Amino acid sequence: MASIFGFRSRDPARDRQTDVSRLDRLAKLFEQIAAEIESERAGLENRYRTKATNAAFLVEAMENGSASDRRSSEVSALTESILNCERRIAALSRQDGMMKELRHSLDTVFDENAGSAATAEFARPAGAGRG
């Protein structure tokens, strides 16, 4: 578009296309990070269950007299590991919640941009509407 002063602005359709492309890249990044968080949490939960089971069997063996009291240091180490797992799982849950909030905010920005686009039709960012 030309003006009387010789200034040319970009076509609004090109601006929308640029915005959609940028929002799409951000949406894909959010999805990648959310998948990393979920993968870490799943692995940690598996290790947590294993450690909790080992600790329970060890305590039971000690109570039944089939394991020496010297193994109490193993119980302490397993207990510390379990507590660390619980703290990390809680942190990952908070991170997951934050990613969902960010994703919702991105969808809101996209919807606002889409609402202001009078005639253009374009695709929502990757995974939009999920969450």
N, CA, C and O atoms as a printed pandas DataFrame, in Angstrom:
     atom_number atom_name residue_name chain_id  residue_number  x_coord  y_coord  z_coord
0              1         N          MET        A               1    0.839   -1.176    0.000
1              2        CA          MET        A               1    0.000    0.000    0.000
2              3         C          MET        A               1    0.883    1.239    0.000
3              4         O          MET        A               1    1.843    1.329    0.765
4              5         N          ALA        A               2    0.563    2.157   -0.833
5              6        CA          ALA        A               2    1.342    3.386   -0.923
6              7         C          ALA        A               2    0.563    4.524   -0.288
7              8         O          ALA        A               2   -0.668    4.540   -0.286
8              9         N          SER        A               3    1.304    5.464    0.245
9             10        CA          SER        A               3    0.656    6.650    0.791
10            11         C          SER        A               3    1.172    7.861    0.034
11            12         O          SER        A               3    2.051    7.746   -0.821
12            13         N          ILE        A               4    0.635    8.989    0.347
13            14        CA          ILE        A               4    1.055   10.196   -0.354
14            15         C          ILE        A               4    2.480   10.600    0.015
15            16         O          ILE        A               4    3.092   11.401   -0.691
16            17         N          PHE        A               5    3.014   10.063    1.101
17            18        CA          PHE        A               5    4.369   10.402    1.513
18            19         C          PHE        A               5    5.396    9.380    1.037
19            20         O          PHE        A               5    6.571    9.487    1.389
20            21         N          GLY        A               6    4.991    8.415    0.265
21            22        CA          GLY        A               6    5.905    7.430   -0.271
22            23         C          GLY        A               6    6.205    6.294    0.698
23            24         O          GLY        A               6    7.051    5.447    0.410
24            25         N          PHE        A               7    5.541    6.262    1.818
25            26        CA          PHE        A               7    5.736    5.177    2.789
26            27         C          PHE        A               7    4.871    4.001    2.379
27            28         O          PHE        A               7    3.687    4.153    2.078
28            29         N          ARG        A               8    5.482    2.828    2.371
29            30        CA          ARG        A               8    4.728    1.629    2.006
30            31         C          ARG        A               8    4.619    0.745    3.237
31            32         O          ARG        A               8    5.618    0.455    3.895
32            33         N          SER        A               9    3.430    0.329    3.535
33            34        CA          SER        A               9    3.226   -0.608    4.646
34            35         C          SER        A               9    3.037   -2.007    4.063
35            36         O          SER        A               9    2.697   -2.187    2.894
36            37         N          ARG        A              10    3.273   -2.978    4.928
37            38        CA          ARG        A              10    3.112   -4.353    4.464
38            39         C          ARG        A              10    1.638   -4.694    4.324
39            40         O          ARG        A              10    0.770   -4.096    4.960
40            41         N          ASP        A              11    1.395   -5.652    3.490
41            42        CA          ASP        A              11    0.049   -6.170    3.295
42            43         C          ASP        A              11   -0.410   -6.807    4.604
43            44         O          ASP        A              11    0.335   -7.603    5.176
44            45         N          PRO        A              12   -1.587   -6.495    5.094
45            46        CA          PRO        A              12   -2.080   -7.104    6.344
46            47         C          PRO        A              12   -2.113   -8.625    6.297
47            48         O          PRO        A              12   -1.926   -9.275    7.326
48            49         N          ALA        A              13   -2.347   -9.203    5.126
49            50        CA          ALA        A              13   -2.346  -10.673    5.013
50            51         C          ALA        A              13   -0.941  -11.213    5.296
51            52         O          ALA        A              13   -0.795  -12.269    5.910
52            53         N          ARG        A              14    0.069  -10.505    4.858
53            54        CA          ARG        A              14    1.445  -10.924    5.124
54            55         C          ARG        A              14    1.744  -10.808    6.623
55            56         O          ARG        A              14    2.405  -11.676    7.193
56            57         N          ASP        A              15    1.264   -9.751    7.252
57            58        CA          ASP        A              15    1.438   -9.609    8.702
58            59         C          ASP        A              15    0.784  -10.765    9.446
59            60         O          ASP        A              15    1.379  -11.326   10.366
60            61         N          ARG        A              16   -0.432  -11.122    9.055
61            62        CA          ARG        A              16   -1.132  -12.243    9.697
62            63         C          ARG        A              16   -0.356  -13.539    9.492
63            64         O          ARG        A              16   -0.227  -14.345   10.413
64            65         N          GLN        A              17    0.161  -13.735    8.273
65            66        CA          GLN        A              17    0.930  -14.939    7.980
66            67         C          GLN        A              17    2.187  -14.989    8.865
67            68         O          GLN        A              17    2.535  -16.046    9.390
68            69         N          THR        A              18    2.853  -13.860    9.024
69            70        CA          THR        A              18    4.036  -13.791    9.887
70            71         C          THR        A              18    3.659  -14.107   11.326
71            72         O          THR        A              18    4.358  -14.863   12.001
72            73         N          ASP        A              19    2.560  -13.533   11.796
73            74        CA          ASP        A              19    2.106  -13.791   13.168
74            75         C          ASP        A              19    1.775  -15.260   13.381
75            76         O          ASP        A              19    2.163  -15.847   14.391
76            77         N          VAL        A              20    1.065  -15.851   12.442
77            78        CA          VAL        A              20    0.688  -17.260   12.550
78            79         C          VAL        A              20    1.935  -18.133   12.572
79            80         O          VAL        A              20    2.022  -19.078   13.357
80            81         N          SER        A              21    2.882  -17.823   11.727
81            82        CA          SER        A              21    4.122  -18.599   11.691
82            83         C          SER        A              21    4.856  -18.497   13.026
83            84         O          SER        A              21    5.354  -19.501   13.536
84            85         N          ARG        A              22    4.927  -17.314   13.586
85            86        CA          ARG        A              22    5.608  -17.106   14.863
86            87         C          ARG        A              22    4.870  -17.837   15.991
87            88         O          ARG        A              22    5.497  -18.498   16.819
88            89         N          LEU        A              23    3.561  -17.718   16.017
89            90        CA          LEU        A              23    2.771  -18.398   17.048
90            91         C          LEU        A              23    2.878  -19.915   16.908
91            92         O          LEU        A              23    2.894  -20.640   17.903
92            93         N          ASP        A              24    2.950  -20.382   15.675
93            94        CA          ASP        A              24    3.079  -21.823   15.434
94            95         C          ASP        A              24    4.408  -22.344   15.975
95            96         O          ASP        A              24    4.450  -23.403   16.602
96            97         N          ARG        A              25    5.488  -21.608   15.737
97            98        CA          ARG        A              25    6.800  -22.021   16.268
98            99         C          ARG        A              25    6.782  -22.045   17.788
99           100         O          ARG        A              25    7.331  -22.957   18.407
100          101         N          LEU        A              26    6.155  -21.050   18.385
101          102        CA          LEU        A              26    6.065  -21.002   19.843
102          103         C          LEU        A              26    5.217  -22.150   20.376
103          104         O          LEU        A              26    5.566  -22.757   21.388
104          105         N          ALA        A              27    4.105  -22.452   19.706
105          106        CA          ALA        A              27    3.252  -23.566   20.117
106          107         C          ALA        A              27    4.012  -24.883   20.063
107          108         O          ALA        A              27    3.889  -25.713   20.964
108          109         N          LYS        A              28    4.797  -25.073   19.009
109          110        CA          LYS        A              28    5.582  -26.302   18.886
110          111         C          LYS        A              28    6.638  -26.393   19.978
111          112         O          LYS        A              28    6.905  -27.480   20.490
112          113         N          LEU        A              29    7.236  -25.273   20.337
113          114        CA          LEU        A              29    8.215  -25.262   21.423
114          115         C          LEU        A              29    7.546  -25.630   22.749
115          116         O          LEU        A              29    8.089  -26.422   23.519
116          117         N          PHE        A              30    6.375  -25.061   23.014
117          118        CA          PHE        A              30    5.639  -25.406   24.238
118          119         C          PHE        A              30    5.329  -26.896   24.281
119          120         O          PHE        A              30    5.466  -27.536   25.323
120          121         N          GLU        A              31    4.912  -27.446   23.142
121          122        CA          GLU        A              31    4.604  -28.881   23.081
122          123         C          GLU        A              31    5.842  -29.729   23.333
123          124         O          GLU        A              31    5.768  -30.747   24.021
124          125         N          GLN        A              32    6.978  -29.316   22.781
125          126        CA          GLN        A              32    8.226  -30.045   22.972
126          127         C          GLN        A              32    8.627  -30.027   24.452
127          128         O          GLN        A              32    9.008  -31.057   25.008
128          129         N          ILE        A              33    8.541  -28.875   25.071
129          130        CA          ILE        A              33    8.903  -28.768   26.485
130          131         C          ILE        A              33    7.941  -29.578   27.347
131          132         O          ILE        A              33    8.372  -30.248   28.285
132          133         N          ALA        A              34    6.656  -29.528   27.046
133          134        CA          ALA        A              34    5.677  -30.315   27.798
134          135         C          ALA        A              34    5.968  -31.812   27.672
135          136         O          ALA        A              34    5.827  -32.558   28.641
136          137         N          ALA        A              35    6.369  -32.243   26.488
137          138        CA          ALA        A              35    6.711  -33.659   26.288
138          139         C          ALA        A              35    7.958  -34.034   27.087
139          140         O          ALA        A              35    8.032  -35.133   27.638
140          141         N          GLU        A              36    8.933  -33.137   27.152
141          142        CA          GLU        A              36   10.139  -33.387   27.958
142          143         C          GLU        A              36    9.784  -33.518   29.439
143          144         O          GLU        A              36   10.293  -34.398   30.133
144          145         N          ILE        A              37    8.922  -32.648   29.905
145          146        CA          ILE        A              37    8.490  -32.694   31.309
146          147         C          ILE        A              37    7.786  -34.010   31.594
147          148         O          ILE        A              37    8.057  -34.655   32.607
148          149         N          GLU        A              38    6.887  -34.410   30.710
149          150        CA          GLU        A              38    6.140  -35.655   30.901
150          151         C          GLU        A              38    7.062  -36.864   30.877
151          152         O          GLU        A              38    6.893  -37.795   31.664
152          153         N          SER        A              39    8.029  -36.850   29.981
153          154        CA          SER        A              39    8.975  -37.959   29.892
154          155         C          SER        A              39    9.803  -38.074   31.172
155          156         O          SER        A              39    9.999  -39.168   31.700
156          157         N          GLU        A              40   10.281  -36.938   31.659
157          158        CA          GLU        A              40   11.060  -36.967   32.898
158          159         C          GLU        A              40   10.207  -37.450   34.062
159          160         O          GLU        A              40   10.657  -38.252   34.881
160          161         N          ARG        A              41    8.970  -36.960   34.132
161          162        CA          ARG        A              41    8.085  -37.361   35.233
162          163         C          ARG        A              41    7.788  -38.852   35.181
163          164         O          ARG        A              41    7.792  -39.514   36.219
164          165         N          ALA        A              42    7.533  -39.393   34.000
165          166        CA          ALA        A              42    7.231  -40.826   33.868
166          167         C          ALA        A              42    8.413  -41.677   34.324
167          168         O          ALA        A              42    8.232  -42.652   35.052
168          169         N          GLY        A              43    9.616  -41.312   33.901
169          170        CA          GLY        A              43   10.801  -42.055   34.322
170          171         C          GLY        A              43   11.028  -41.958   35.816
171          172         O          GLY        A              43   11.386  -42.941   36.464
172          173         N          LEU        A              44   10.821  -40.782   36.357
173          174        CA          LEU        A              44   11.009  -40.564   37.793
174          175         C          LEU        A              44    9.973  -41.339   38.600
175          176         O          LEU        A              44   10.302  -41.912   39.638
176          177         N          GLU        A              45    8.734  -41.363   38.139
177          178        CA          GLU        A              45    7.692  -42.111   38.853
178          179         C          GLU        A              45    7.999  -43.607   38.864
179          180         O          GLU        A              45    7.734  -44.287   39.856
180          181         N          ASN        A              46    8.554  -44.122   37.775
181          182        CA          ASN        A              46    8.952  -45.533   37.742
182          183         C          ASN        A              46   10.049  -45.814   38.761
183          184         O          ASN        A              46    9.985  -46.794   39.503
184          185         N          ARG        A              47   11.057  -44.943   38.790
185          186        CA          ARG        A              47   12.140  -45.124   39.771
186          187         C          ARG        A              47   11.615  -44.970   41.198
187          188         O          ARG        A              47   12.055  -45.676   42.106
188          189         N          TYR        A              48   10.685  -44.057   41.391
189          190        CA          TYR        A              48   10.079  -43.836   42.709
190          191         C          TYR        A              48    9.405  -45.117   43.207
191          192         O          TYR        A              48    9.607  -45.540   44.346
192          193         N          ARG        A              49    8.600  -45.725   42.329
193          194        CA          ARG        A              49    7.908  -46.961   42.715
194          195         C          ARG        A              49    8.900  -48.065   43.062
195          196         O          ARG        A              49    8.696  -48.813   44.018
196          197         N          THR        A              50    9.970  -48.165   42.286
197          198        CA          THR        A              50   10.988  -49.183   42.551
198          199         C          THR        A              50   11.654  -48.946   43.906
199          200         O          THR        A              50   11.819  -49.882   44.689
200          201         N          LYS        A              51   12.028  -47.726   44.179
201          202        CA          LYS        A              51   12.690  -47.407   45.447
202          203         C          LYS        A              51   11.741  -47.615   46.624
203          204         O          LYS        A              51   12.150  -48.128   47.666
204          205         N          ALA        A              52   10.486  -47.224   46.467
205          206        CA          ALA        A              52    9.515  -47.405   47.544
206          207         C          ALA        A              52    9.299  -48.891   47.824
207          208         O          ALA        A              52    9.200  -49.297   48.982
208          209         N          THR        A              53    9.228  -49.692   46.783
209          210        CA          THR        A              53    9.068  -51.137   46.947
210          211         C          THR        A              53   10.288  -51.736   47.636
211          212         O          THR        A              53   10.157  -52.539   48.560
212          213         N          ASN        A              54   11.473  -51.341   47.182
213          214        CA          ASN        A              54   12.703  -51.840   47.805
214          215         C          ASN        A              54   12.774  -51.462   49.282
215          216         O          ASN        A              54   13.155  -52.280   50.119
216          217         N          ALA        A              55   12.412  -50.238   49.592
217          218        CA          ALA        A              55   12.448  -49.787   50.982
218          219         C          ALA        A              55   11.457  -50.581   51.826
219          220         O          ALA        A              55   11.775  -50.968   52.950
220          221         N          ALA        A              56   10.264  -50.825   51.298
221          222        CA          ALA        A              56    9.254  -51.569   52.047
222          223         C          ALA        A              56    9.715  -52.994   52.334
223          224         O          ALA        A              56    9.556  -53.490   53.449
224          225         N          PHE        A              57   10.286  -53.650   51.324
225          226        CA          PHE        A              57   10.775  -55.018   51.534
226          227         C          PHE        A              57   11.942  -55.054   52.520
227          228         O          PHE        A              57   12.039  -55.964   53.343
228          229         N          LEU        A              58   12.816  -54.070   52.433
229          230        CA          LEU        A              58   13.961  -54.025   53.339
230          231         C          LEU        A              58   13.512  -53.801   54.782
231          232         O          LEU        A              58   14.015  -54.457   55.694
232          233         N          VAL        A              59   12.578  -52.887   54.995
233          234        CA          VAL        A              59   12.060  -52.636   56.347
234          235         C          VAL        A              59   11.367  -53.885   56.871
235          236         O          VAL        A              59   11.556  -54.262   58.028
236          237         N          GLU        A              60   10.571  -54.525   56.031
237          238        CA          GLU        A              60    9.889  -55.747   56.453
238          239         C          GLU        A              60   10.904  -56.835   56.819
239          240         O          GLU        A              60   10.740  -57.531   57.821
240          241         N          ALA        A              61   11.948  -56.975   56.005
241          242        CA          ALA        A              61   12.980  -57.980   56.291
242          243         C          ALA        A              61   13.683  -57.673   57.609
243          244         O          ALA        A              61   13.993  -58.585   58.376
244          245         N          MET        A              62   13.933  -56.402   57.870
245          246        CA          MET        A              62   14.589  -56.022   59.126
246          247         C          MET        A              62   13.678  -56.324   60.312
247          248         O          MET        A              62   14.139  -56.795   61.351
248          249         N          GLU        A              63   12.374  -56.048   60.151
249          250        CA          GLU        A              63   11.425  -56.306   61.238
250          251         C          GLU        A              63   11.278  -57.803   61.510
251          252         O          GLU        A              63   11.057  -58.215   62.649
252          253         N          ASN        A              64   11.402  -58.612   60.458
253          254        CA          ASN        A              64   11.286  -60.067   60.609
254          255         C          ASN        A              64   12.599  -60.715   61.033
255          256         O          ASN        A              64   12.648  -61.920   61.278
256          257         N          GLY        A              65   13.651  -59.928   61.118
257          258        CA          GLY        A              65   14.937  -60.443   61.538
258          259         C          GLY        A              65   15.727  -61.118   60.441
259          260         O          GLY        A              65   16.773  -61.708   60.713
260          261         N          SER        A              66   15.255  -61.048   59.201
261          262        CA          SER        A              66   15.979  -61.697   58.109
262          263         C          SER        A              66   16.986  -60.755   57.455
263          264         O          SER        A              66   17.663  -61.136   56.500
264          265         N          ALA        A              67   17.086  -59.544   57.956
265          266        CA          ALA        A              67   18.099  -58.600   57.480
266          267         C          ALA        A              67   18.711  -57.933   58.704
267          268         O          ALA        A              67   18.028  -57.694   59.700
268          269         N          SER        A              68   19.970  -57.644   58.623
269          270        CA          SER        A              68   20.663  -57.069   59.781
270          271         C          SER        A              68   20.262  -55.614   59.975
271          272         O          SER        A              68   19.836  -54.931   59.043
272          273         N          ASP        A              69   20.409  -55.168   61.204
273          274        CA          ASP        A              69   20.114  -53.774   61.522
274          275         C          ASP        A              69   21.097  -52.828   60.835
275          276         O          ASP        A              69   20.828  -51.635   60.701
276          277         N          ARG        A              70   22.233  -53.365   60.401
277          278        CA          ARG        A              70   23.219  -52.538   59.688
278          279         C          ARG        A              70   22.649  -52.037   58.359
279          280         O          ARG        A              70   23.155  -51.071   57.787
280          281         N          ARG        A              71   21.634  -52.672   57.887
281          282        CA          ARG        A              71   21.032  -52.260   56.605
282          283         C          ARG        A              71   20.153  -51.033   56.772
283          284         O          ARG        A              71   19.565  -50.543   55.809
284          285         N          SER        A              72   20.067  -50.532   58.019
285          286        CA          SER        A              72   19.249  -49.333   58.240
286          287         C          SER        A              72   19.782  -48.139   57.464
287          288         O          SER        A              72   19.020  -47.235   57.118
288          289         N          SER        A              73   21.088  -48.125   57.186
289          290        CA          SER        A              73   21.633  -47.027   56.372
290          291         C          SER        A              73   21.067  -47.094   54.949
291          292         O          SER        A              73   20.877  -46.061   54.308
292          293         N          GLU        A              74   20.798  -48.303   54.458
293          294        CA          GLU        A              74   20.161  -48.445   53.138
294          295         C          GLU        A              74   18.748  -47.879   53.169
295          296         O          GLU        A              74   18.303  -47.223   52.227
296          297         N          VAL        A              75   18.047  -48.149   54.281
297          298        CA          VAL        A              75   16.689  -47.612   54.428
298          299         C          VAL        A              75   16.742  -46.086   54.426
299          300         O          VAL        A              75   15.910  -45.435   53.794
300          301         N          SER        A              76   17.717  -45.518   55.133
301          302        CA          SER        A              76   17.858  -44.056   55.163
302          303         C          SER        A              76   18.143  -43.504   53.773
303          304         O          SER        A              76   17.577  -42.485   53.378
304          305         N          ALA        A              77   19.021  -44.175   53.033
305          306        CA          ALA        A              77   19.349  -43.732   51.676
306          307         C          ALA        A              77   18.126  -43.831   50.760
307          308         O          ALA        A              77   17.874  -42.934   49.955
308          309         N          LEU        A              78   17.375  -44.917   50.885
309          310        CA          LEU        A              78   16.159  -45.072   50.072
310          311         C          LEU        A              78   15.126  -44.019   50.446
311          312         O          LEU        A              78   14.450  -43.466   49.578
312          313         N          THR        A              79   15.005  -43.744   51.740
313          314        CA          THR        A              79   14.054  -42.727   52.200
314          315         C          THR        A              79   14.423  -41.359   51.631
315          316         O          THR        A              79   13.555  -40.633   51.145
316          317         N          GLU        A              80   15.695  -41.011   51.689
317          318        CA          GLU        A              80   16.153  -39.726   51.139
318          319         C          GLU        A              80   15.887  -39.660   49.640
319          320         O          GLU        A              80   15.452  -38.627   49.130
320          321         N          SER        A              81   16.144  -40.746   48.941
321          322        CA          SER        A              81   15.906  -40.794   47.510
322          323         C          SER        A              81   14.415  -40.639   47.191
323          324         O          SER        A              81   14.042  -39.944   46.246
324          325         N          ILE        A              82   13.576  -41.290   47.985
325          326        CA          ILE        A              82   12.124  -41.184   47.795
326          327         C          ILE        A              82   11.667  -39.743   48.002
327          328         O          ILE        A              82   10.865  -39.224   47.225
328          329         N          LEU        A              83   12.174  -39.104   49.043
329          330        CA          LEU        A              83   11.804  -37.706   49.303
330          331         C          LEU        A              83   12.265  -36.787   48.165
331          332         O          LEU        A              83   11.545  -35.871   47.770
332          333         N          ASN        A              84   13.465  -37.039   47.646
333          334        CA          ASN        A              84   13.946  -36.260   46.497
334          335         C          ASN        A              84   13.055  -36.464   45.281
335          336         O          ASN        A              84   12.749  -35.517   44.556
336          337         N          CYS        A              85   12.643  -37.703   45.064
337          338        CA          CYS        A              85   11.730  -37.994   43.942
338          339         C          CYS        A              85   10.417  -37.229   44.110
339          340         O          CYS        A              85    9.907  -36.646   43.153
340          341         N          GLU        A              86    9.883  -37.233   45.311
341          342        CA          GLU        A              86    8.618  -36.530   45.562
342          343         C          GLU        A              86    8.752  -35.038   45.292
343          344         O          GLU        A              86    7.863  -34.423   44.703
344          345         N          ARG        A              87    9.877  -34.454   45.730
345          346        CA          ARG        A              87   10.092  -33.024   45.489
346          347         C          ARG        A              87   10.195  -32.739   43.992
347          348         O          ARG        A              87    9.625  -31.764   43.502
348          349         N          ARG        A              88   10.921  -33.587   43.268
349          350        CA          ARG        A              88   11.093  -33.362   41.833
350          351         C          ARG        A              88    9.792  -33.564   41.069
351          352         O          ARG        A              88    9.492  -32.817   40.138
352          353         N          ILE        A              89    9.019  -34.573   41.461
353          354        CA          ILE        A              89    7.724  -34.795   40.817
354          355         C          ILE        A              89    6.812  -33.590   41.038
355          356         O          ILE        A              89    6.093  -33.183   40.125
356          357         N          ALA        A              90    6.837  -33.018   42.239
357          358        CA          ALA        A              90    6.034  -31.824   42.525
358          359         C          ALA        A              90    6.497  -30.649   41.652
359          360         O          ALA        A              90    5.674  -29.908   41.114
360          361         N          ALA        A              91    7.815  -30.486   41.517
361          362        CA          ALA        A              91    8.343  -29.406   40.674
362          363         C          ALA        A              91    7.929  -29.603   39.216
363          364         O          ALA        A              91    7.556  -28.646   38.537
364          365         N          LEU        A              92    7.995  -30.838   38.741
365          366        CA          LEU        A              92    7.595  -31.120   37.364
366          367         C          LEU        A              92    6.103  -30.868   37.161
367          368         O          LEU        A              92    5.693  -30.411   36.094
368          369         N          SER        A              93    5.301  -31.157   38.159
369          370        CA          SER        A              93    3.862  -30.880   38.067
370          371         C          SER        A              93    3.608  -29.373   37.966
371          372         O          SER        A              93    2.738  -28.933   37.216
372          373         N          ARG        A              94    4.372  -28.594   38.725
373          374        CA          ARG        A              94    4.235  -27.136   38.631
374          375         C          ARG        A              94    4.652  -26.650   37.243
375          376         O          ARG        A              94    3.993  -25.791   36.657
376          377         N          GLN        A              95    5.750  -27.203   36.720
377          378        CA          GLN        A              95    6.197  -26.826   35.381
378          379         C          GLN        A              95    5.159  -27.191   34.329
379          380         O          GLN        A              95    4.914  -26.424   33.398
380          381         N          ASP        A              96    4.555  -28.354   34.479
381          382        CA          ASP        A              96    3.521  -28.790   33.541
382          383         C          ASP        A              96    2.330  -27.831   33.587
383          384         O          ASP        A              96    1.779  -27.459   32.550
384          385         N          GLY        A              97    1.947  -27.442   34.785
385          386        CA          GLY        A              97    0.848  -26.480   34.920
386          387         C          GLY        A              97    1.177  -25.149   34.264
387          388         O          GLY        A              97    0.326  -24.539   33.617
388          389         N          MET        A              98    2.422  -24.701   34.435
389          390        CA          MET        A              98    2.843  -23.455   33.820
390          391         C          MET        A              98    2.805  -23.570   32.293
391          392         O          MET        A              98    2.393  -22.631   31.612
392          393         N          MET        A              99    3.232  -24.714   31.756
393          394        CA          MET        A              99    3.194  -24.893   30.303
394          395         C          MET        A              99    1.756  -24.847   29.788
395          396         O          MET        A              99    1.489  -24.291   28.723
396          397         N          LYS        A             100    0.835  -25.434   30.552
397          398        CA          LYS        A             100   -0.577  -25.390   30.146
398          399         C          LYS        A             100   -1.106  -23.964   30.175
399          400         O          LYS        A             100   -1.867  -23.564   29.293
400          401         N          GLU        A             101   -0.705  -23.190   31.190
401          402        CA          GLU        A             101   -1.123  -21.786   31.257
402          403         C          GLU        A             101   -0.554  -20.988   30.087
403          404         O          GLU        A             101   -1.260  -20.190   29.470
404          405         N          LEU        A             102    0.718  -21.206   29.785
405          406        CA          LEU        A             102    1.336  -20.509   28.660
406          407         C          LEU        A             102    0.654  -20.875   27.353
407          408         O          LEU        A             102    0.416  -20.018   26.502
408          409         N          ARG        A             103    0.341  -22.158   27.201
409          410        CA          ARG        A             103   -0.330  -22.623   25.983
410          411         C          ARG        A             103   -1.708  -21.972   25.859
411          412         O          ARG        A             103   -2.116  -21.560   24.773
412          413         N          HIS        A             104   -2.414  -21.886   26.981
413          414        CA          HIS        A             104   -3.731  -21.234   26.971
414          415         C          HIS        A             104   -3.581  -19.753   26.598
415          416         O          HIS        A             104   -4.376  -19.220   25.823
416          417         N          SER        A             105   -2.566  -19.102   27.148
417          418        CA          SER        A             105   -2.314  -17.699   26.815
418          419         C          SER        A             105   -2.007  -17.540   25.330
419          420         O          SER        A             105   -2.469  -16.593   24.695
420          421         N          LEU        A             106   -1.231  -18.463   24.780
421          422        CA          LEU        A             106   -0.920  -18.413   23.354
422          423         C          LEU        A             106   -2.190  -18.568   22.522
423          424         O          LEU        A             106   -2.386  -17.854   21.538
424          425         N          ASP        A             107   -3.040  -19.494   22.917
425          426        CA          ASP        A             107   -4.308  -19.674   22.202
426          427         C          ASP        A             107   -5.150  -18.400   22.274
427          428         O          ASP        A             107   -5.804  -18.023   21.302
428          429         N          THR        A             108   -5.125  -17.739   23.441
429          430        CA          THR        A             108   -5.877  -16.495   23.598
430          431         C          THR        A             108   -5.344  -15.418   22.662
431          432         O          THR        A             108   -6.123  -14.716   22.016
432          433         N          VAL        A             109   -4.020  -15.282   22.582
433          434        CA          VAL        A             109   -3.414  -14.312   21.673
434          435         C          VAL        A             109   -3.793  -14.644   20.237
435          436         O          VAL        A             109   -4.139  -13.759   19.455
436          437         N          PHE        A             110   -3.724  -15.920   19.901
437          438        CA          PHE        A             110   -4.080  -16.324   18.543
438          439         C          PHE        A             110   -5.526  -15.973   18.247
439          440         O          PHE        A             110   -5.836  -15.427   17.188
440          441         N          ASP        A             111   -6.418  -16.291   19.192
441          442        CA          ASP        A             111   -7.836  -16.014   18.978
442          443         C          ASP        A             111   -8.098  -14.520   18.842
443          444         O          ASP        A             111   -8.946  -14.109   18.049
444          445         N          GLU        A             112   -7.371  -13.698   19.615
445          446        CA          GLU        A             112   -7.521  -12.243   19.492
446          447         C          GLU        A             112   -7.059  -11.772   18.126
447          448         O          GLU        A             112   -7.710  -10.941   17.493
448          449         N          ASN        A             113   -5.922  -12.312   17.670
449          450        CA          ASN        A             113   -5.427  -11.942   16.339
450          451         C          ASN        A             113   -6.383  -12.412   15.255
451          452         O          ASN        A             113   -6.621  -11.700   14.279
452          453         N          ALA        A             114   -6.930  -13.606   15.423
453          454        CA          ALA        A             114   -7.860  -14.140   14.428
454          455         C          ALA        A             114   -9.128  -13.299   14.387
455          456         O          ALA        A             114   -9.696  -13.071   13.319
456          457         N          GLY        A             115   -9.568  -12.839   15.552
457          458        CA          GLY        A             115  -10.770  -12.021   15.617
458          459         C          GLY        A             115  -10.586  -10.670   14.954
459          460         O          GLY        A             115  -11.543  -10.102   14.428
460          461         N          SER        A             116   -9.373  -10.151   14.970
461          462        CA          SER        A             116   -9.129   -8.852   14.361
462          463         C          SER        A             116   -8.858   -8.948   12.863
463          464         O          SER        A             116   -8.826   -7.932   12.169
464          465         N          ALA        A             117   -8.664  -10.163   12.368
465          466        CA          ALA        A             117   -8.436  -10.358   10.932
466          467         C          ALA        A             117   -9.795  -10.428   10.250
467          468         O          ALA        A             117  -10.535  -11.397   10.422
468          469         N          ALA        A             118  -10.114   -9.419    9.490
469          470        CA          ALA        A             118  -11.455   -9.298    8.923
470          471         C          ALA        A             118  -11.768  -10.371    7.890
471          472         O          ALA        A             118  -12.815  -11.011    7.985
472          473         N          THR        A             119  -10.909  -10.590    6.916
473          474        CA          THR        A             119  -11.275  -11.481    5.826
474          475         C          THR        A             119  -10.346  -12.666    5.650
475          476         O          THR        A             119  -10.654  -13.577    4.882
476          477         N          ALA        A             120   -9.242  -12.676    6.326
477          478        CA          ALA        A             120   -8.256  -13.746    6.093
478          479         C          ALA        A             120   -8.632  -15.006    6.842
479          480         O          ALA        A             120   -9.156  -14.957    7.955
480          481         N          GLU        A             121   -8.357  -16.127    6.219
481          482        CA          GLU        A             121   -8.492  -17.423    6.894
482          483         C          GLU        A             121   -7.123  -18.045    6.969
483          484         O          GLU        A             121   -6.392  -18.069    5.980
484          485         N          PHE        A             122   -6.766  -18.554    8.143
485          486        CA          PHE        A             122   -5.485  -19.216    8.299
486          487         C          PHE        A             122   -5.591  -20.257    9.376
487          488         O          PHE        A             122   -6.524  -20.240   10.179
488          489         N          ALA        A             123   -4.632  -21.171    9.400
489          490        CA          ALA        A             123   -4.644  -22.292   10.334
490          491         C          ALA        A             123   -4.238  -21.831   11.730
491          492         O          ALA        A             123   -3.458  -20.893   11.893
492          493         N          ARG        A             124   -4.790  -22.519   12.733
493          494        CA          ARG        A             124   -4.382  -22.253   14.127
494          495         C          ARG        A             124   -2.975  -22.805   14.315
495          496         O          ARG        A             124   -2.543  -23.697   13.585
496          497         N          PRO        A             125   -2.258  -22.260   15.310
497          498        CA          PRO        A             125   -0.935  -22.810   15.606
498          499         C          PRO        A             125   -1.014  -24.295   15.944
499          500         O          PRO        A             125   -2.067  -24.792   16.344
500          501         N          ALA        A             126    0.087  -24.991   15.784
501          502        CA          ALA        A             126    0.154  -26.437   16.042
502          503         C          ALA        A             126   -0.418  -26.770   17.401
503          504         O          ALA        A             126   -0.028  -26.183   18.410
504          505         N          GLY        A             127   -1.335  -27.704   17.428
505          506        CA          GLY        A             127   -1.888  -28.173   18.689
506          507         C          GLY        A             127   -2.829  -27.197   19.353
507          508         O          GLY        A             127   -3.210  -27.413   20.504
508          509         N          ALA        A             128   -3.218  -26.134   18.681
509          510        CA          ALA        A             128   -4.086  -25.133   19.309
510          511         C          ALA        A             128   -5.405  -25.745   19.713
511          512         O          ALA        A             128   -5.953  -26.608   19.027
512          513         N          GLY        A             129   -5.897  -25.282   20.832
513          514        CA          GLY        A             129   -7.154  -25.778   21.336
514          515         C          GLY        A             129   -6.985  -26.956   22.260
515          516         O          GLY        A             129   -7.966  -27.393   22.861
516          517         N          ARG        A             130   -5.783  -27.495   22.403
517          518        CA          ARG        A             130   -5.542  -28.596   23.329
518          519         C          ARG        A             130   -5.267  -28.027   24.708
519          520         O          ARG        A             130   -4.986  -26.842   24.886
520          521         N          GLY        A             131   -5.361  -28.928   25.674
521          522        CA          GLY        A             131   -4.842  -28.473   26.930
522          523         C          GLY        A             131   -5.671  -28.678   28.054
523          524         O          GLY        A             131   -5.299  -28.316   29.170
